[in-house]
Short mmCIF file of C-alpha atoms in Angstrom, two decimals:
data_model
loop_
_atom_site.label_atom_id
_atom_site.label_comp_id
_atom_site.label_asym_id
_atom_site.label_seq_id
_atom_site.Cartn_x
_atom_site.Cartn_y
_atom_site.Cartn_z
CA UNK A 1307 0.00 0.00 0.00
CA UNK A 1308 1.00 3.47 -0.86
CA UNK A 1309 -0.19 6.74 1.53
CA UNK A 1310 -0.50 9.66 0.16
CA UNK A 1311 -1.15 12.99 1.81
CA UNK A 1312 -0.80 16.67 2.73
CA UNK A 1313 -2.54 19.78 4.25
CA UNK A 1314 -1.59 21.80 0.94
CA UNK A 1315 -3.69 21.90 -1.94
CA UNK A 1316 -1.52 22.38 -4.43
CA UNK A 1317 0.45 19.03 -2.70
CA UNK A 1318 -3.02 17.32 -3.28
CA UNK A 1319 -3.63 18.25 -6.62
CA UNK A 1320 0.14 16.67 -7.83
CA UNK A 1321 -0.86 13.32 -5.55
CA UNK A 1322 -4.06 12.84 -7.67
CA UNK A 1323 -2.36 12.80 -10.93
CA UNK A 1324 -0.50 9.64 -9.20
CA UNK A 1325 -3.71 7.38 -8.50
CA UNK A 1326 -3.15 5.35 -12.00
CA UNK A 1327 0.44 5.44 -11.77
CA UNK A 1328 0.74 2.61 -10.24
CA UNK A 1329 -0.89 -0.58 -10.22
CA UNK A 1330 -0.82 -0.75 -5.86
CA UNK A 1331 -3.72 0.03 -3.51
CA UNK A 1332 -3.10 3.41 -2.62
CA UNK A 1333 -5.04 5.72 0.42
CA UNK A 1334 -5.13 9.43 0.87
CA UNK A 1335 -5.04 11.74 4.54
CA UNK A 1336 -5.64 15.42 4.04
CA UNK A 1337 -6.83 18.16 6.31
CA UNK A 1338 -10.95 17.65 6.54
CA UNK A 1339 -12.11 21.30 4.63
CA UNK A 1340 -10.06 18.92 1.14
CA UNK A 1341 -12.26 15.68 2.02
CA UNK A 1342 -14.27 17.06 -0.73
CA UNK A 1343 -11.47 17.13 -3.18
CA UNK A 1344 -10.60 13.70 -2.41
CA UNK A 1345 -13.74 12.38 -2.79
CA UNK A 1346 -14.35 14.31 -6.34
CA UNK A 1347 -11.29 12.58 -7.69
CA UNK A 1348 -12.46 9.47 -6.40
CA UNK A 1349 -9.68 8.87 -4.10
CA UNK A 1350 -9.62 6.54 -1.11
CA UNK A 1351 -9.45 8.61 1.80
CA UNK A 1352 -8.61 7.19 4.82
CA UNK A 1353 -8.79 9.60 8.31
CA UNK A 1354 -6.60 7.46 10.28
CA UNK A 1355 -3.53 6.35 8.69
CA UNK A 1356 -1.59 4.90 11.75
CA UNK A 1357 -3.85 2.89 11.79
CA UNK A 1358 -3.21 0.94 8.53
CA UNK A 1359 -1.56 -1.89 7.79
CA UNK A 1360 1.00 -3.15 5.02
CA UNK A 1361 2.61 0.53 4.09
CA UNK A 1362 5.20 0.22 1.72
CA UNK A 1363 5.60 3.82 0.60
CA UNK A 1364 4.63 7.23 1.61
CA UNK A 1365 4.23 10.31 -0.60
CA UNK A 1366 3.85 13.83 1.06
CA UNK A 1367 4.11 17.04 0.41
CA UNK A 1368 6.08 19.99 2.24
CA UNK A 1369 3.41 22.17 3.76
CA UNK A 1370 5.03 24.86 5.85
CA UNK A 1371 4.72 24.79 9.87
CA UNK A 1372 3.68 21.76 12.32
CA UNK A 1373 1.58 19.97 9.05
CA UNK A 1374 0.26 16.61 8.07
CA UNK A 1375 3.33 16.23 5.75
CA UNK A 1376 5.93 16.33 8.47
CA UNK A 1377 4.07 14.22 10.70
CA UNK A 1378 3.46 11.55 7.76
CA UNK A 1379 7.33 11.89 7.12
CA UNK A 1380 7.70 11.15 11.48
CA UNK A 1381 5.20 8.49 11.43
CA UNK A 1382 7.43 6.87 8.05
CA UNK A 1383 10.59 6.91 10.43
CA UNK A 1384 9.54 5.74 13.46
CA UNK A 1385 7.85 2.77 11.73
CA UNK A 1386 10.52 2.39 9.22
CA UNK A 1387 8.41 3.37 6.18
CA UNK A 1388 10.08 4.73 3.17
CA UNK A 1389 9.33 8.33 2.94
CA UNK A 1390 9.19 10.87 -0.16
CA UNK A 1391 8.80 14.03 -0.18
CA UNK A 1392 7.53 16.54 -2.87
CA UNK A 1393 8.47 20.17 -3.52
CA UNK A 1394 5.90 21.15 -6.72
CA UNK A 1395 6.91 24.51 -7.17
CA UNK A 1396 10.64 26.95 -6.46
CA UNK A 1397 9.51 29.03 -3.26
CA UNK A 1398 10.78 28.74 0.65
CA UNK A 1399 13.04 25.99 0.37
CA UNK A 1400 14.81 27.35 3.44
CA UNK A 1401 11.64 27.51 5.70
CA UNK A 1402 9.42 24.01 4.51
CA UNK A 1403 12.09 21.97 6.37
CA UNK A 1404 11.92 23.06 9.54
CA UNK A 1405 10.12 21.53 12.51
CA UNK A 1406 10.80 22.51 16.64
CA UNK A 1407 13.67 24.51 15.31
CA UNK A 1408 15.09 21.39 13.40
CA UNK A 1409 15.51 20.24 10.02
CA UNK A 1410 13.40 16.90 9.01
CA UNK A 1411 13.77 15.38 6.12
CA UNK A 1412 12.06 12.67 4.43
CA UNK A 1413 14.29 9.98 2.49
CA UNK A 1414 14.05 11.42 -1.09
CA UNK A 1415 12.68 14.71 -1.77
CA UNK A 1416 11.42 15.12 -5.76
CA UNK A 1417 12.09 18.84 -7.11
CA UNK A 1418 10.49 20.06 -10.30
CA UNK A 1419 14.00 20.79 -12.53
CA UNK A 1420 17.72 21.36 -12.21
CA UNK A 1421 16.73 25.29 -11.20
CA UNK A 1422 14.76 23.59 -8.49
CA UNK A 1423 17.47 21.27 -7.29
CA UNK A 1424 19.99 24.22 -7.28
CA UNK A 1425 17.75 26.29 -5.09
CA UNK A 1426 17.47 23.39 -2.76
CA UNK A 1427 21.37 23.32 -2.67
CA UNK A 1428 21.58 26.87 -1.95
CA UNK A 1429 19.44 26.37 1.39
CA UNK A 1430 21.46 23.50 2.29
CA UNK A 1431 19.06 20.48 1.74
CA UNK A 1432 21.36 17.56 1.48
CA UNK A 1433 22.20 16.51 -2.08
CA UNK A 1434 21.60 12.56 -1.81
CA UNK A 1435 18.30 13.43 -1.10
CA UNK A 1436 17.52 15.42 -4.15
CA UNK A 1437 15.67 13.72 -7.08
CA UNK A 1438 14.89 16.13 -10.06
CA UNK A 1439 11.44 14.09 -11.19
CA UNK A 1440 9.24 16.34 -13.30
CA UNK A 1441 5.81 17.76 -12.74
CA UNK A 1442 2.80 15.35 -12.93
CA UNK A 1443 0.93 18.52 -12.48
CA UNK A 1444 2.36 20.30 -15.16
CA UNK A 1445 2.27 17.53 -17.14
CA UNK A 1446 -1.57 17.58 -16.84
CA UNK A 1447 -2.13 20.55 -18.12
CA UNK A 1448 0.68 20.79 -20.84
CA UNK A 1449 -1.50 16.96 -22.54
CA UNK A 1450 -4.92 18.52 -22.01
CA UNK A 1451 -5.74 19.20 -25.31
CA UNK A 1452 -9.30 20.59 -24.76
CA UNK A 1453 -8.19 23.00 -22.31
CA UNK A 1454 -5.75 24.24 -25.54
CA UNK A 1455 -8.93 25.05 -27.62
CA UNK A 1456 -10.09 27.12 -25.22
CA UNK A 1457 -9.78 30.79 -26.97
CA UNK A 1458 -9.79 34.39 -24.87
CA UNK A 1459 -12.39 36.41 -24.60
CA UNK A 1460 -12.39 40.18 -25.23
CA UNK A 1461 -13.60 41.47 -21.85
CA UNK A 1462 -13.63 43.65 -19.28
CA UNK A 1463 -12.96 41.93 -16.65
CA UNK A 1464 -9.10 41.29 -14.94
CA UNK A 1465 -8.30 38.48 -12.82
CA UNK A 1466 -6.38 38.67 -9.69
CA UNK A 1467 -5.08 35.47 -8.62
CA UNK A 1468 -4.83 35.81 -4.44
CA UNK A 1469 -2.27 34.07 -1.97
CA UNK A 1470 -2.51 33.86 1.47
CA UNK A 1471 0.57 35.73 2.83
CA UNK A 1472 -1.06 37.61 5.46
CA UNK A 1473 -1.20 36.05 8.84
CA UNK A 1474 1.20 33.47 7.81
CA UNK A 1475 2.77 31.44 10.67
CA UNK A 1476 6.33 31.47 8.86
CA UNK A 1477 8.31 34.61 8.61
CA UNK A 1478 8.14 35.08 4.76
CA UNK A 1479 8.37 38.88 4.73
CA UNK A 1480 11.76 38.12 2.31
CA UNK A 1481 9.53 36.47 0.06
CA UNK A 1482 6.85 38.96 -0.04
CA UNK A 1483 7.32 42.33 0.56
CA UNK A 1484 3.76 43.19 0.29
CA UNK A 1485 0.87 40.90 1.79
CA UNK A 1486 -2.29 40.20 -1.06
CA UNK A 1487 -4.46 42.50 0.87
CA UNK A 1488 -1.71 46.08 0.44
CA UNK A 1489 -0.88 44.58 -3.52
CA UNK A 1490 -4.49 44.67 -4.02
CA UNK A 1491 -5.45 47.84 -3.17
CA UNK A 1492 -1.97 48.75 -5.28
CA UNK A 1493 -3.76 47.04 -8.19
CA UNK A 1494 -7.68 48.71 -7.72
CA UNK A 1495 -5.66 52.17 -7.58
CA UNK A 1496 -4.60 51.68 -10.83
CA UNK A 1497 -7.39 49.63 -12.28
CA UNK A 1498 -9.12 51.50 -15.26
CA UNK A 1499 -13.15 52.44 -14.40
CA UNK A 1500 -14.24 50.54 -17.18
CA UNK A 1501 -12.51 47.34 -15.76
CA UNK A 1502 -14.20 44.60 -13.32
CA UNK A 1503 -11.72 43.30 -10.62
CA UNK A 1504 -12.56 39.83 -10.07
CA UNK A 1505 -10.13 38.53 -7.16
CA UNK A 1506 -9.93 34.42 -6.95
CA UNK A 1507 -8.85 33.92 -3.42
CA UNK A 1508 -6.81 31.05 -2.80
CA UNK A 1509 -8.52 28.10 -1.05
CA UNK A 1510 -7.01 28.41 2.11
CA UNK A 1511 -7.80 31.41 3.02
CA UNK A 1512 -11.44 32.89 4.26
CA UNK A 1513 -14.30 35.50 2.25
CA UNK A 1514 -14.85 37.11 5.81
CA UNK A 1515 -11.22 38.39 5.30
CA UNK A 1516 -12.22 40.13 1.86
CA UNK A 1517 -15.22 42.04 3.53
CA UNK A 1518 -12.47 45.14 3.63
CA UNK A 1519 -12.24 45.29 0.05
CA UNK A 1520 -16.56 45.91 -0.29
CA UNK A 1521 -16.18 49.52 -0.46
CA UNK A 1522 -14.89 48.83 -4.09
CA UNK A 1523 -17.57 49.11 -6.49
CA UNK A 1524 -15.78 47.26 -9.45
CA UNK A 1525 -14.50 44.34 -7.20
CA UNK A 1526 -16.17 40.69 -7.10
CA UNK A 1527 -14.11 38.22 -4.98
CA UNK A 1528 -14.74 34.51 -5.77
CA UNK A 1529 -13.98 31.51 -3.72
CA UNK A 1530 -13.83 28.92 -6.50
CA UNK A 1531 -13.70 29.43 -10.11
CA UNK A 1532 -13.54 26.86 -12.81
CA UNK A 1533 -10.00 26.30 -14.35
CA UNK A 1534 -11.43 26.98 -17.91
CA UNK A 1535 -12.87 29.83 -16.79
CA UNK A 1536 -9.71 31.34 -15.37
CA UNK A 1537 -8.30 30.91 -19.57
CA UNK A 1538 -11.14 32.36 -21.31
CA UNK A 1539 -13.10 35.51 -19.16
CA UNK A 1540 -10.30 37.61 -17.74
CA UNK A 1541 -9.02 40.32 -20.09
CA UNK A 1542 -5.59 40.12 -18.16
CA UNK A 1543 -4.55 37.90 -15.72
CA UNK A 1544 -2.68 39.81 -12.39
CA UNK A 1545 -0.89 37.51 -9.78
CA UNK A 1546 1.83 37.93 -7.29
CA UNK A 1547 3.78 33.99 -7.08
CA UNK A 1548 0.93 32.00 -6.81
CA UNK A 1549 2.06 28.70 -8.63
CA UNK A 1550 -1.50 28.37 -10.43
CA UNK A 1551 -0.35 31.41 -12.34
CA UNK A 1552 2.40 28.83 -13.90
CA UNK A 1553 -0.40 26.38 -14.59
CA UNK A 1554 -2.17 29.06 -16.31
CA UNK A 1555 0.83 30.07 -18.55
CA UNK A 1556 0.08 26.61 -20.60
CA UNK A 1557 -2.52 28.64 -22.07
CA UNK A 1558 -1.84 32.20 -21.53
CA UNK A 1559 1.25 33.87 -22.83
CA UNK A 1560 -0.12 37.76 -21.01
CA UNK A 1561 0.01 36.88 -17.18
CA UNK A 1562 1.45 39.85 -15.00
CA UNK A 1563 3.29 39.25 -11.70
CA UNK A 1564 2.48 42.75 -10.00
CA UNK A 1565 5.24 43.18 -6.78
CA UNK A 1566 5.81 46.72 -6.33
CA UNK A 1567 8.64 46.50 -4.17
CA UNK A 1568 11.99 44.64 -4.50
CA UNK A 1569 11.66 41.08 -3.08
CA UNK A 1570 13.09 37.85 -3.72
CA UNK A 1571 12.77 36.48 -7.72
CA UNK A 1572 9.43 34.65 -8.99
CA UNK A 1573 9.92 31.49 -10.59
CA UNK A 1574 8.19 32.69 -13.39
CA UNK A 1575 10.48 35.68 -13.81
CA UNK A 1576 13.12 33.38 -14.48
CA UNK A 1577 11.40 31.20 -17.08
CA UNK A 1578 9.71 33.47 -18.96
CA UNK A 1579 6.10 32.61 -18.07
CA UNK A 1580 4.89 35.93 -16.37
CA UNK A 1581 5.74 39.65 -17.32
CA UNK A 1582 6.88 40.99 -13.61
CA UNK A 1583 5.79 44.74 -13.12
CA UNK A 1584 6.79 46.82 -10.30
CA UNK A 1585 5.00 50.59 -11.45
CA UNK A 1586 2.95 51.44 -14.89
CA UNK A 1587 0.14 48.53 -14.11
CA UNK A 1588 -2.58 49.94 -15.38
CA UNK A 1589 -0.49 50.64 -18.54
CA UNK A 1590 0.47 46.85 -18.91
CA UNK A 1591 -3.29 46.24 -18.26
CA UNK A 1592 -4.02 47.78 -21.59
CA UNK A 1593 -0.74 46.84 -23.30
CA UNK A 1594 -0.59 43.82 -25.40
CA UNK A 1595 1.59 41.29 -23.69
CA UNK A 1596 3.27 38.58 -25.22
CA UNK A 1597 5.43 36.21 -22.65
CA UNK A 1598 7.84 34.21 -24.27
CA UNK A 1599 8.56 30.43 -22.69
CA UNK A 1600 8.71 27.00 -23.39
CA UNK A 1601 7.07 25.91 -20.09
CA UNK A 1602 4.69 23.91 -21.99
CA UNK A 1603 7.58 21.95 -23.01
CA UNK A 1604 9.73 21.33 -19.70
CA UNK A 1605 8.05 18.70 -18.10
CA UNK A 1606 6.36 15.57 -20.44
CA UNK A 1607 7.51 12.48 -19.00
CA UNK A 1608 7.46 13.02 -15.59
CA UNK A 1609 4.42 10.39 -14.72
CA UNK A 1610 7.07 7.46 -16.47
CA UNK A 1611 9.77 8.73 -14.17
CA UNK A 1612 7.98 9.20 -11.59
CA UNK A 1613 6.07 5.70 -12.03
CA UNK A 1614 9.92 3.72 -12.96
CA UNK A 1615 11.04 5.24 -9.27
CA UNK A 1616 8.23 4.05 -7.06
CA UNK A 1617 8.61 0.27 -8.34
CA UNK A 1618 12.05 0.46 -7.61
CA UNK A 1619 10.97 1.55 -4.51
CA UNK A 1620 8.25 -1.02 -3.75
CA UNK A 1621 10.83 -3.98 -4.79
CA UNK A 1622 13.19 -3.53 -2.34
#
């Protein structure tokens, strides 16, 4: 048997793509407000792992703090489980390892790419760990041919793709030198009259929180909004380093990473998949944008790899 599990999302969304990967019983453990995600994927969930029997494997994510993953990863080494970790995106290496002011590891941690694996280098993580694997993720999206049909609209609304920064239990104030809450009032400030600002918040955070933001006429804020959706309404699409702006480069090539002030490099900087803008945004908002990458390219395969490894694993 094979657990799989985190208190992240975006950890969840990877372990799905891995149900079919390999022909082993498999059970999921995530945080109860995602039972619903499980259960729409048609995953096995279980809510008490220690109490299974037969683990051969178990697949986590990195959540940040005192999470599911790390306790999945203490639970794999007390009871002499193989453990693997994954890092799906390029952000906090430095801070997802630590727990009680310690560094735990699991056995192998998967990074996306060789940028990946040098960032995790940089913060020390220990290089026989490293495995540079792909993104099943990624991979997804870049073979989903009827998400490629989908064509833009010419509207007049913009989409803000929210993070939850503020109120964050890690010190990430290198990563982000502006919360979501001060970029978007940056962002309505500039917003032409005749645009809608429709704000996607991300899924762990709360609608009561937005209530601040209901003095704005021209702002709707959304809890969930269909992935399809997110390709074809928004006239541009504004972010700060929320990885589902990455996912959404597949199929948009005029995605904006709006961060003011100096801070730390977006992933998407580097590769080419968002245009970053520190001042002018509401002249980039009428610009034409055309973002130059081959993202869409960088990760087929990865399921194979991915799938090759964990039999290796499972033999032994």
């Amino acid at each position: 048997m094979i657990l799989l599990g985190s208190s992240d999302i975006g950890v969840l969304q990877y372990l799905s793509r891995l149900k079919t990967i390999n022909n082993v019983e498999k059970k999921w453990i995530t945080k109860k407000r995602y039972y619903s995600f499980l259960a729409s994927n048609k995953l096995s969930i279980t809510k008490n792992y220690k109490n299974l029997k037969n683990i051969k494997l178990i697949i986590t994510g990195t959540a940040l703090g005192n999470s599911l993953d790390k306790k999945m990863v203490l639970f794999g080494k007390r009871k002499k489980i193989f453990t693997i970790q994954i890092i799906e995106h390029w952000t906090n290496f430095k801070e997802r390892f630590q727990y009680k002011n310690k560094k735990l590891y699991a056995d192998i941690i998967f990074v996306n790419d060789k940028l990946a694996y040098n960032l995790a280098r940089k913060f020390d993580i220990p290089k026989n760990k490293l495995k540079i694997m792909g993104n099943v993720e990624y991979e997804y999206y870049i073979n989903n041919k009827k998400l490629k049909k989908i064509k833009k609209k010419n509207s007049k609304s913009i989409l803000f793709i929210s993070e939850k920064i503020s109120g964050s239990t890690i010190k990430i104030t290198n990563e982000y030198k502006l919360d979501e809450f001060e970029t978007i009032r940056k962002i309505v400030k500039e917003l032409p009259k005749k645009y809608e600002l429709i704000i996607k918040i991300h899924p762990e955070e709360n609608l009561k929180n937005y209530k601040i933001l209901s003095k704005y006429k021209n702002v709707k804020i959304i809890k969930n909004m269909k992935f399809a959706d997110m390709i074809k309404k928004p006239k541009k699409i504004i972010g700060i380093k929320s990885a589902l702006l990455l996912k959404l480069s597949i199929f948009r090539n005029d995605i904006i990473s709006f961060r003011p002030k100096k801070d730390r490099p977006f992933i998407g900087d580097k590769l080419g998949t968002t245009k970053l803008v520190r001042k002018n945004l509401r002249e980039n908002i009428e610009k034409k944008i055309n973002n130059v990458h081959r993202f869409d390219k960088k990760f087929k395969g990865s399921s194979k790899k991915i799938k090759l490894y964990i039999q290796k694993i499972l033999k032994k």
